[in-house]
PDB file of C-alpha atoms in Angstrom:
ATOM      1  CA  UNK A   1     126.853  96.613  75.078  1.00 35.00           C
ATOM      2  CA  UNK A   2     123.527  95.287  74.161  1.00 32.00           C
ATOM      3  CA  UNK A   3     121.269  93.409  76.606  1.00 33.00           C
ATOM      4  CA  UNK A   4     118.620  90.966  75.772  1.00 30.00           C
ATOM      5  CA  UNK A   5     115.826  90.247  78.357  1.00 32.00           C
ATOM      6  CA  UNK A   6     112.254  89.479  78.325  1.00 39.00           C
ATOM      7  CA  UNK A   7     111.916  92.972  80.348  1.00 38.00           C
ATOM      8  CA  UNK A   8     111.487  96.384  78.775  1.00 39.00           C
ATOM      9  CA  UNK A   9     113.980  98.798  80.574  1.00 35.00           C
ATOM     10  CA  UNK A  10     113.361 102.094  80.403  1.00 37.00           C
ATOM     11  CA  UNK A  11     115.667 105.398  81.383  1.00 40.00           C
ATOM     12  CA  UNK A  12     113.907 105.551  84.568  1.00 41.00           C
ATOM     13  CA  UNK A  13     114.458 101.801  85.280  1.00 40.00           C
ATOM     14  CA  UNK A  14     118.113 102.265  86.030  1.00 41.00           C
ATOM     15  CA  UNK A  15     119.453  99.247  88.266  1.00 44.00           C
ATOM     16  CA  UNK A  16     123.303  98.285  87.952  1.00 42.00           C
ATOM     17  CA  UNK A  17     125.014  97.552  84.534  1.00 42.00           C
ATOM     18  CA  UNK A  18     128.549  97.895  84.087  1.00 47.00           C
ATOM     19  CA  UNK A  19     129.888  99.635  80.605  1.00 44.00           C
ATOM     20  CA  UNK A  20     133.229  99.063  80.040  1.00 50.00           C
ATOM     21  CA  UNK A  21     135.601 101.063  77.645  1.00 48.00           C
ATOM     22  CA  UNK A  22     139.301 101.025  77.674  1.00 55.00           C
ATOM     23  CA  UNK A  23     140.527 103.115  80.109  1.00 56.00           C
ATOM     24  CA  UNK A  24     136.846 104.218  81.271  1.00 52.00           C
ATOM     25  CA  UNK A  25     133.916 102.271  83.430  1.00 52.00           C
ATOM     26  CA  UNK A  26     130.478 103.804  83.228  1.00 56.00           C
ATOM     27  CA  UNK A  27     128.078 102.521  85.712  1.00 48.00           C
ATOM     28  CA  UNK A  28     123.932 102.845  85.251  1.00 47.00           C
ATOM     29  CA  UNK A  29     121.324 101.087  87.100  1.00 42.00           C
ATOM     30  CA  UNK A  30     118.985  99.081  85.998  1.00 41.00           C
ATOM     31  CA  UNK A  31     115.932  98.656  88.206  1.00 46.00           C
ATOM     32  CA  UNK A  32     113.859  95.301  87.329  1.00 53.00           C
ATOM     33  CA  UNK A  33     109.976  96.294  88.237  1.00 71.00           C
ATOM     34  CA  UNK A  34     107.407  93.580  89.110  1.00 88.00           C
ATOM     35  CA  UNK A  35     104.475  93.419  86.775  1.00 93.00           C
ATOM     36  CA  UNK A  36     100.907  93.593  87.629  1.00 95.00           C
ATOM     37  CA  UNK A  37      99.142  90.666  85.731  1.00 93.00           C
ATOM     38  CA  UNK A  38      95.355  90.383  85.430  1.00 93.00           C
ATOM     39  CA  UNK A  39      93.938  86.952  84.943  1.00 90.00           C
ATOM     40  CA  UNK A  40      90.113  87.037  83.952  1.00 88.00           C
ATOM     41  CA  UNK A  41      87.269  84.604  83.806  1.00 81.00           C
ATOM     42  CA  UNK A  42      83.635  84.684  82.724  1.00 76.00           C
ATOM     43  CA  UNK A  43      82.887  82.270  85.928  1.00 68.00           C
ATOM     44  CA  UNK A  44      84.257  81.668  89.499  1.00 65.00           C
ATOM     45  CA  UNK A  45      86.770  78.485  89.875  1.00 61.00           C
ATOM     46  CA  UNK A  46      88.375  79.179  86.585  1.00 61.00           C
ATOM     47  CA  UNK A  47      92.196  79.640  88.008  1.00 66.00           C
ATOM     48  CA  UNK A  48      93.655  76.524  88.769  1.00 77.00           C
ATOM     49  CA  UNK A  49      96.665  77.393  86.220  1.00 80.00           C
ATOM     50  CA  UNK A  50      97.704  79.952  88.642  1.00 83.00           C
ATOM     51  CA  UNK A  51      97.473  77.728  91.570  1.00 83.00           C
ATOM     52  CA  UNK A  52      99.391  75.430  89.637  1.00 87.00           C
ATOM     53  CA  UNK A  53     102.018  78.177  88.588  1.00 88.00           C
ATOM     54  CA  UNK A  54     102.395  79.227  92.401  1.00 90.00           C
ATOM     55  CA  UNK A  55     103.583  76.017  93.385  1.00 90.00           C
ATOM     56  CA  UNK A  56     106.156  75.704  90.709  1.00 91.00           C
ATOM     57  CA  UNK A  57     107.393  79.175  91.447  1.00 91.00           C
ATOM     58  CA  UNK A  58     107.510  78.079  94.959  1.00 93.00           C
ATOM     59  CA  UNK A  59     109.747  74.973  94.267  1.00 91.00           C
ATOM     60  CA  UNK A  60     111.983  76.821  91.964  1.00 92.00           C
ATOM     61  CA  UNK A  61     112.547  78.801  94.951  1.00 93.00           C
ATOM     62  CA  UNK A  62     110.415  82.339  94.871  1.00 93.00           C
ATOM     63  CA  UNK A  63     108.598  83.279  97.663  1.00 95.00           C
ATOM     64  CA  UNK A  64     104.908  83.245  96.844  1.00 96.00           C
ATOM     65  CA  UNK A  65     101.894  84.547  99.042  1.00 96.00           C
ATOM     66  CA  UNK A  66      98.725  82.765  97.804  1.00 94.00           C
ATOM     67  CA  UNK A  67      95.556  84.685  99.057  1.00 94.00           C
ATOM     68  CA  UNK A  68      92.382  83.318  98.197  1.00 91.00           C
ATOM     69  CA  UNK A  69      90.034  86.462  98.934  1.00 90.00           C
ATOM     70  CA  UNK A  70      86.623  85.076  98.906  1.00 88.00           C
ATOM     71  CA  UNK A  71      87.241  80.988  99.074  1.00 82.00           C
ATOM     72  CA  UNK A  72      86.927  79.215 102.434  1.00 73.00           C
ATOM     73  CA  UNK A  73      85.594  75.938 103.533  1.00 66.00           C
ATOM     74  CA  UNK A  74      88.948  74.890 105.219  1.00 70.00           C
ATOM     75  CA  UNK A  75      88.470  77.829 108.144  1.00 68.00           C
ATOM     76  CA  UNK A  76      92.082  79.014 107.657  1.00 78.00           C
ATOM     77  CA  UNK A  77      92.311  82.536 108.372  1.00 83.00           C
ATOM     78  CA  UNK A  78      95.593  84.503 109.146  1.00 85.00           C
ATOM     79  CA  UNK A  79      96.439  82.273 112.320  1.00 83.00           C
ATOM     80  CA  UNK A  80      96.327  78.922 109.994  1.00 84.00           C
ATOM     81  CA  UNK A  81      98.281  79.605 106.753  1.00 87.00           C
ATOM     82  CA  UNK A  82      99.405  76.553 104.878  1.00 87.00           C
ATOM     83  CA  UNK A  83     103.210  76.568 104.213  1.00 87.00           C
ATOM     84  CA  UNK A  84     103.855  74.237 100.942  1.00 84.00           C
ATOM     85  CA  UNK A  85     107.147  74.312  99.630  1.00 83.00           C
ATOM     86  CA  UNK A  86     109.240  76.047 101.730  1.00 88.00           C
ATOM     87  CA  UNK A  87     108.376  79.079  99.859  1.00 94.00           C
ATOM     88  CA  UNK A  88     104.561  79.001  99.384  1.00 94.00           C
ATOM     89  CA  UNK A  89     102.296  80.629 101.781  1.00 94.00           C
ATOM     90  CA  UNK A  90      98.606  79.565 101.057  1.00 92.00           C
ATOM     91  CA  UNK A  91      95.602  81.791 103.017  1.00 93.00           C
ATOM     92  CA  UNK A  92      92.077  81.757 102.597  1.00 90.00           C
ATOM     93  CA  UNK A  93      89.420  83.933 104.428  1.00 88.00           C
ATOM     94  CA  UNK A  94      88.384  82.469 108.241  1.00 87.00           C
ATOM     95  CA  UNK A  95      84.843  82.981 107.098  1.00 85.00           C
ATOM     96  CA  UNK A  96      83.420  82.701 103.462  1.00 84.00           C
ATOM     97  CA  UNK A  97      80.355  82.794 101.293  1.00 81.00           C
ATOM     98  CA  UNK A  98      81.270  79.285 100.063  1.00 78.00           C
ATOM     99  CA  UNK A  99      80.774  77.887 103.434  1.00 80.00           C
ATOM    100  CA  UNK A 100      76.986  78.798 104.185  1.00 82.00           C
ATOM    101  CA  UNK A 101      73.821  78.627 102.411  1.00 81.00           C
ATOM    102  CA  UNK A 102      72.985  82.238 100.073  1.00 83.00           C
ATOM    103  CA  UNK A 103      69.640  81.864 101.711  1.00 86.00           C
ATOM    104  CA  UNK A 104      71.351  81.423 105.393  1.00 86.00           C
ATOM    105  CA  UNK A 105      73.414  84.583 104.739  1.00 84.00           C
ATOM    106  CA  UNK A 106      70.880  86.578 103.648  1.00 85.00           C
ATOM    107  CA  UNK A 107      68.538  86.108 106.683  1.00 88.00           C
ATOM    108  CA  UNK A 108      71.375  86.676 108.843  1.00 88.00           C
ATOM    109  CA  UNK A 109      72.912  89.946 109.034  1.00 89.00           C
ATOM    110  CA  UNK A 110      75.484  89.330 111.838  1.00 91.00           C
ATOM    111  CA  UNK A 111      76.543  86.252 109.664  1.00 89.00           C
ATOM    112  CA  UNK A 112      77.157  88.315 106.597  1.00 89.00           C
ATOM    113  CA  UNK A 113      79.198  90.871 108.691  1.00 93.00           C
ATOM    114  CA  UNK A 114      81.136  88.511 110.081  1.00 91.00           C
ATOM    115  CA  UNK A 115      82.130  87.298 106.669  1.00 90.00           C
ATOM    116  CA  UNK A 116      82.493  90.496 105.317  1.00 92.00           C
ATOM    117  CA  UNK A 117      85.218  91.022 108.463  1.00 94.00           C
ATOM    118  CA  UNK A 118      86.953  87.949 107.879  1.00 92.00           C
ATOM    119  CA  UNK A 119      87.605  89.100 104.402  1.00 93.00           C
ATOM    120  CA  UNK A 120      88.483  92.900 104.819  1.00 95.00           C
ATOM    121  CA  UNK A 121      91.007  91.411 107.833  1.00 94.00           C
ATOM    122  CA  UNK A 122      92.616  89.238 105.027  1.00 94.00           C
ATOM    123  CA  UNK A 123      92.866  92.605 102.843  1.00 96.00           C
ATOM    124  CA  UNK A 124      94.291  94.391 105.356  1.00 96.00           C
ATOM    125  CA  UNK A 125      97.019  91.457 105.448  1.00 96.00           C
ATOM    126  CA  UNK A 126      97.989  91.462 101.999  1.00 96.00           C
ATOM    127  CA  UNK A 127      98.239  95.079 101.817  1.00 95.00           C
ATOM    128  CA  UNK A 128     100.810  94.964 104.363  1.00 95.00           C
ATOM    129  CA  UNK A 129     102.945  92.163 102.207  1.00 95.00           C
ATOM    130  CA  UNK A 130     102.500  94.490  99.325  1.00 94.00           C
ATOM    131  CA  UNK A 131     104.166  96.848 100.696  1.00 92.00           C
ATOM    132  CA  UNK A 132     107.143  94.464 102.746  1.00 92.00           C
ATOM    133  CA  UNK A 133     109.022  93.137  99.727  1.00 89.00           C
ATOM    134  CA  UNK A 134     108.828  89.757 101.612  1.00 92.00           C
ATOM    135  CA  UNK A 135     107.757  88.240  98.054  1.00 94.00           C
ATOM    136  CA  UNK A 136     108.653  87.500  95.363  1.00 94.00           C
ATOM    137  CA  UNK A 137     104.835  86.898  93.760  1.00 95.00           C
ATOM    138  CA  UNK A 138     101.533  87.533  95.843  1.00 96.00           C
ATOM    139  CA  UNK A 139      98.330  85.986  93.830  1.00 95.00           C
ATOM    140  CA  UNK A 140      94.904  87.811  95.296  1.00 95.00           C
ATOM    141  CA  UNK A 141      92.638  85.387  93.816  1.00 92.00           C
ATOM    142  CA  UNK A 142      88.890  86.646  93.052  1.00 91.00           C
ATOM    143  CA  UNK A 143      90.080  90.291  94.664  1.00 94.00           C
ATOM    144  CA  UNK A 144      87.743  91.907  91.869  1.00 93.00           C
ATOM    145  CA  UNK A 145      84.521  89.688  93.399  1.00 90.00           C
ATOM    146  CA  UNK A 146      85.392  91.225  96.624  1.00 93.00           C
ATOM    147  CA  UNK A 147      85.400  95.039  94.730  1.00 95.00           C
ATOM    148  CA  UNK A 148      82.185  94.294  93.150  1.00 92.00           C
ATOM    149  CA  UNK A 149      80.408  93.572  96.886  1.00 91.00           C
ATOM    150  CA  UNK A 150      81.832  96.440  98.069  1.00 94.00           C
ATOM    151  CA  UNK A 151      84.242  94.841 100.840  1.00 94.00           C
ATOM    152  CA  UNK A 152      87.493  95.854  99.504  1.00 95.00           C
ATOM    153  CA  UNK A 153      87.625  99.665  98.067  1.00 96.00           C
ATOM    154  CA  UNK A 154      88.737  99.840  94.288  1.00 96.00           C
ATOM    155  CA  UNK A 155      90.611 103.116  95.176  1.00 96.00           C
ATOM    156  CA  UNK A 156      92.410 101.388  98.386  1.00 96.00           C
ATOM    157  CA  UNK A 157      93.588  98.683  96.044  1.00 96.00           C
ATOM    158  CA  UNK A 158      95.001 100.798  93.212  1.00 95.00           C
ATOM    159  CA  UNK A 159      96.932 103.014  95.985  1.00 94.00           C
ATOM    160  CA  UNK A 160      98.009 100.270  96.844  1.00 95.00           C
ATOM    161  CA  UNK A 161      99.302  98.943  93.952  1.00 94.00           C
ATOM    162  CA  UNK A 162     101.075 101.919  93.110  1.00 92.00           C
ATOM    163  CA  UNK A 163     102.938 101.794  96.660  1.00 91.00           C
ATOM    164  CA  UNK A 164     103.703  98.297  96.594  1.00 91.00           C
ATOM    165  CA  UNK A 165     107.173  97.039  96.569  1.00 84.00           C
ATOM    166  CA  UNK A 166     107.708  97.139  93.268  1.00 76.00           C
ATOM    167  CA  UNK A 167     110.342  94.130  92.535  1.00 83.00           C
ATOM    168  CA  UNK A 168     107.615  91.719  93.112  1.00 86.00           C
ATOM    169  CA  UNK A 169     105.011  90.398  90.530  1.00 93.00           C
ATOM    170  CA  UNK A 170     100.904  90.847  91.657  1.00 95.00           C
ATOM    171  CA  UNK A 171      98.881  88.497  89.989  1.00 94.00           C
ATOM    172  CA  UNK A 172      95.164  89.702  90.686  1.00 94.00           C
ATOM    173  CA  UNK A 173      91.973  87.445  89.285  1.00 91.00           C
ATOM    174  CA  UNK A 174      88.289  87.576  88.847  1.00 88.00           C
ATOM    175  CA  UNK A 175      85.161  88.640  86.650  1.00 85.00           C
ATOM    176  CA  UNK A 176      84.015  92.140  86.794  1.00 85.00           C
ATOM    177  CA  UNK A 177      87.715  94.106  86.474  1.00 89.00           C
ATOM    178  CA  UNK A 178      87.251  97.857  87.001  1.00 90.00           C
ATOM    179  CA  UNK A 179      88.758  99.686  83.670  1.00 92.00           C
ATOM    180  CA  UNK A 180      91.246 101.645  86.303  1.00 92.00           C
ATOM    181  CA  UNK A 181      92.931  98.361  87.034  1.00 93.00           C
ATOM    182  CA  UNK A 182      92.964  96.740  83.845  1.00 92.00           C
ATOM    183  CA  UNK A 183      95.034  99.872  82.614  1.00 93.00           C
ATOM    184  CA  UNK A 184      97.464  99.808  85.541  1.00 93.00           C
ATOM    185  CA  UNK A 185      98.112  95.882  84.407  1.00 94.00           C
ATOM    186  CA  UNK A 186     100.736  94.693  82.306  1.00 94.00           C
ATOM    187  CA  UNK A 187      99.519  91.616  81.097  1.00 92.00           C
ATOM    188  CA  UNK A 188      95.880  90.642  81.083  1.00 91.00           C
ATOM    189  CA  UNK A 189      95.004  87.188  80.332  1.00 88.00           C
ATOM    190  CA  UNK A 190      91.497  86.061  79.585  1.00 86.00           C
ATOM    191  CA  UNK A 191      90.954  82.510  80.776  1.00 79.00           C
ATOM    192  CA  UNK A 192      88.186  80.722  78.709  1.00 75.00           C
ATOM    193  CA  UNK A 193      86.694  77.432  79.537  1.00 66.00           C
TER     194      UNK A 193
END
């Protein structure tokens, strides 16, 4: 029996496939692993295609979580997530750098701390969802900028990805991507303007 698929299966990735022969049935398990996909760009805001694809996936019945970690301006936060197509949950931080003038943030340490706490709170939520298996696709937009700014710990992200519920796809976007994370990826796409 030949199995043809876009996915690569190895001996260790077994879920259920029946192989029948006269008077004999062997059952093997095939496990379909979700992929880690990285989209990198030389500048912020180049990920509209990912957002478009998340809407398409939701409309096709996949449960999608889109988290724009470093974006703001709409005061969403965890309490005000937007639901689209019945299957897409879209969340931004309740406070972000996009809402304020950079000089204002640098002068006001309290404001900077509030923004960091808002982004970190969003990360804690993302960790829980990555481990839950609730979504078919989770998009962590600009996660690498949060790592670069030392709001989210790179090793924490790596550990969470290693322990995630394995069947859902995870899409990570950003500009400065740590080598350890590039090595974990099943797919790396460079977006150019």
